[in-house]
PDB file of C-alpha atoms in Angstrom:
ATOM      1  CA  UNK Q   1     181.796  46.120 -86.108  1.00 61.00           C
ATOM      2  CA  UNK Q   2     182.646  48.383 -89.096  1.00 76.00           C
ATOM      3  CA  UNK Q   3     185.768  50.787 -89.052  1.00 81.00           C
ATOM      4  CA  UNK Q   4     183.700  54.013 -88.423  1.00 86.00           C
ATOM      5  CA  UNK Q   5     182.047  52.259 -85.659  1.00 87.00           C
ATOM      6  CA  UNK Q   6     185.138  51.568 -83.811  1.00 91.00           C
ATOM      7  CA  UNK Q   7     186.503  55.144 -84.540  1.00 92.00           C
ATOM      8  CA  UNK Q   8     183.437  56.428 -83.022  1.00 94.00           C
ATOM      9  CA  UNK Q   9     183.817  53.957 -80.071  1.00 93.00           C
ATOM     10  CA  UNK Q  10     187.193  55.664 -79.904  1.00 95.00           C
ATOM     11  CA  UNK Q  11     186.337  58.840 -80.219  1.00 96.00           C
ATOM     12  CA  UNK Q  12     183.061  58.228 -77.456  1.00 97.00           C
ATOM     13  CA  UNK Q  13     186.316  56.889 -74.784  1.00 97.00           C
ATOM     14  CA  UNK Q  14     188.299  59.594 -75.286  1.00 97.00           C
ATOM     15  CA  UNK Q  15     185.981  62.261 -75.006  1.00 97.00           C
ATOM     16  CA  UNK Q  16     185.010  60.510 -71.392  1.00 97.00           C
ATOM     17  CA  UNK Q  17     188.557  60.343 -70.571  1.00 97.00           C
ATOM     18  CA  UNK Q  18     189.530  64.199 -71.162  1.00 97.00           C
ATOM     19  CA  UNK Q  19     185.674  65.094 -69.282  1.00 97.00           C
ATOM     20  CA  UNK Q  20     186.970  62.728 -66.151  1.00 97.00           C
ATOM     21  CA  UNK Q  21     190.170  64.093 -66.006  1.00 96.00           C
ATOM     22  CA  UNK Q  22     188.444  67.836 -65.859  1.00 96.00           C
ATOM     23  CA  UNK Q  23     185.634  66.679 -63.032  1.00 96.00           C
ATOM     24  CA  UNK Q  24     188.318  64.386 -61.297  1.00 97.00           C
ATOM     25  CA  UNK Q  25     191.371  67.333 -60.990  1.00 94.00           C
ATOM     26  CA  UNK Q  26     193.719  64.852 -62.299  1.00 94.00           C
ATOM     27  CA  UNK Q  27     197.040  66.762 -61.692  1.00 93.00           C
ATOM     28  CA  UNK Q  28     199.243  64.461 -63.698  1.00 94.00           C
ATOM     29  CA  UNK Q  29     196.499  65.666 -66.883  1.00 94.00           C
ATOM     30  CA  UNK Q  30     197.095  68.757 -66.497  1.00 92.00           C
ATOM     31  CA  UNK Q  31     200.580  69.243 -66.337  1.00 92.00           C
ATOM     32  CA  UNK Q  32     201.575  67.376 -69.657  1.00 92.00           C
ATOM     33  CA  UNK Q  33     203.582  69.426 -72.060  1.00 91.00           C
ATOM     34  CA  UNK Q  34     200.781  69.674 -74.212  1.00 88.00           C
ATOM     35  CA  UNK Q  35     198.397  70.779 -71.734  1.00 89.00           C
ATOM     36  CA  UNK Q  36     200.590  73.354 -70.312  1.00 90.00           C
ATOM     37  CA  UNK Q  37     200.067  76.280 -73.327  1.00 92.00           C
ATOM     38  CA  UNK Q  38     196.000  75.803 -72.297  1.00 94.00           C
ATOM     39  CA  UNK Q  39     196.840  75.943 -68.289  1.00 93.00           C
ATOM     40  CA  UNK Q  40     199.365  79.104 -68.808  1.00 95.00           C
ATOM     41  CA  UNK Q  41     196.735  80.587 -71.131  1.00 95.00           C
ATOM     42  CA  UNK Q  42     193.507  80.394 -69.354  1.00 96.00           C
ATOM     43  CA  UNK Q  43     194.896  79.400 -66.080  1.00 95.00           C
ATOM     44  CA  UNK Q  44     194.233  76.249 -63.999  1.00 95.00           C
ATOM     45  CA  UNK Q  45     190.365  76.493 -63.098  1.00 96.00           C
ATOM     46  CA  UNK Q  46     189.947  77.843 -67.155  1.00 96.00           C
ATOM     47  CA  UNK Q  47     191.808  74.726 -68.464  1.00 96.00           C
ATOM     48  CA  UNK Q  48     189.805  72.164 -66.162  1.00 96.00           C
ATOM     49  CA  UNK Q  49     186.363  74.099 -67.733  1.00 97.00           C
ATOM     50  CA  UNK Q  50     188.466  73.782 -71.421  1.00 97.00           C
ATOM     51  CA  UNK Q  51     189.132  70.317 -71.322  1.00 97.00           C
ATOM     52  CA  UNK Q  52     185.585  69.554 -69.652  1.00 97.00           C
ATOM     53  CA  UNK Q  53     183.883  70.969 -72.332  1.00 98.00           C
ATOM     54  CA  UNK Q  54     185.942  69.533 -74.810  1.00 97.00           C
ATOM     55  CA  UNK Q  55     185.334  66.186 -73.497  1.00 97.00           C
ATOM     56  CA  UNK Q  56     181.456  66.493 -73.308  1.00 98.00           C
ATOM     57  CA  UNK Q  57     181.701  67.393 -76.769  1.00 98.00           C
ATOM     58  CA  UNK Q  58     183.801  64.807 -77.990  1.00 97.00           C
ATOM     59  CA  UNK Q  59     181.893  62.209 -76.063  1.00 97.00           C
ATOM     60  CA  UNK Q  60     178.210  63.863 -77.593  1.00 97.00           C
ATOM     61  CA  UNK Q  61     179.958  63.729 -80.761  1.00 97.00           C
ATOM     62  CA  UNK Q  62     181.000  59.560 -80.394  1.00 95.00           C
ATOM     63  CA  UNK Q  63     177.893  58.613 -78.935  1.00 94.00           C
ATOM     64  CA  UNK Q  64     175.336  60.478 -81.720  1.00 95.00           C
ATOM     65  CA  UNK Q  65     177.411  59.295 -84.400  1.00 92.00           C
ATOM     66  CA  UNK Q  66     177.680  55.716 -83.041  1.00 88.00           C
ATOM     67  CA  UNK Q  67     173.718  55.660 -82.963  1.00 89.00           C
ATOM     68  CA  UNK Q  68     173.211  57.592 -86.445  1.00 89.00           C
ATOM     69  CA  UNK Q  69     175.548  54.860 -87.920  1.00 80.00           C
ATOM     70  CA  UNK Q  70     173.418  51.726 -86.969  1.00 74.00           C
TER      71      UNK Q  70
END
């Protein structure tokens, strides 16, 4: 497995891990520090729909370039 494969791998997990944490109202997600700024500025229901997105496209993003790499 090359470097860029792995990163991709990476990339793929973390993407599903930030979409799961959206669909799956993890609490504990949402109020990190970092996370607050997104939940004060689109509030609760607008960050889950953020981070969802964000981790559809992050996971998209792993699993094409995974495939396109082979």
């Amino acid at each position: 497995m090359s470097e860029d494969s792995f990163t991709l791998g990476a990339i793929f997990l973390a993407g599903c891990f930030t979409l799961a944490a959206s669909c799956f109202n993890w609490r504990w997600f949402m109020n990190r520090h970092r996370a607050r700024f997104i939940v004060q500025g689109l509030g609760y229901q607008g960050a889950r729909i953020f981070y969802g997105f964000i981790g559809l496209m992050l996971a998209v993003f792993g699993l094409v370039g995974f495939f396109t790499s082979l």
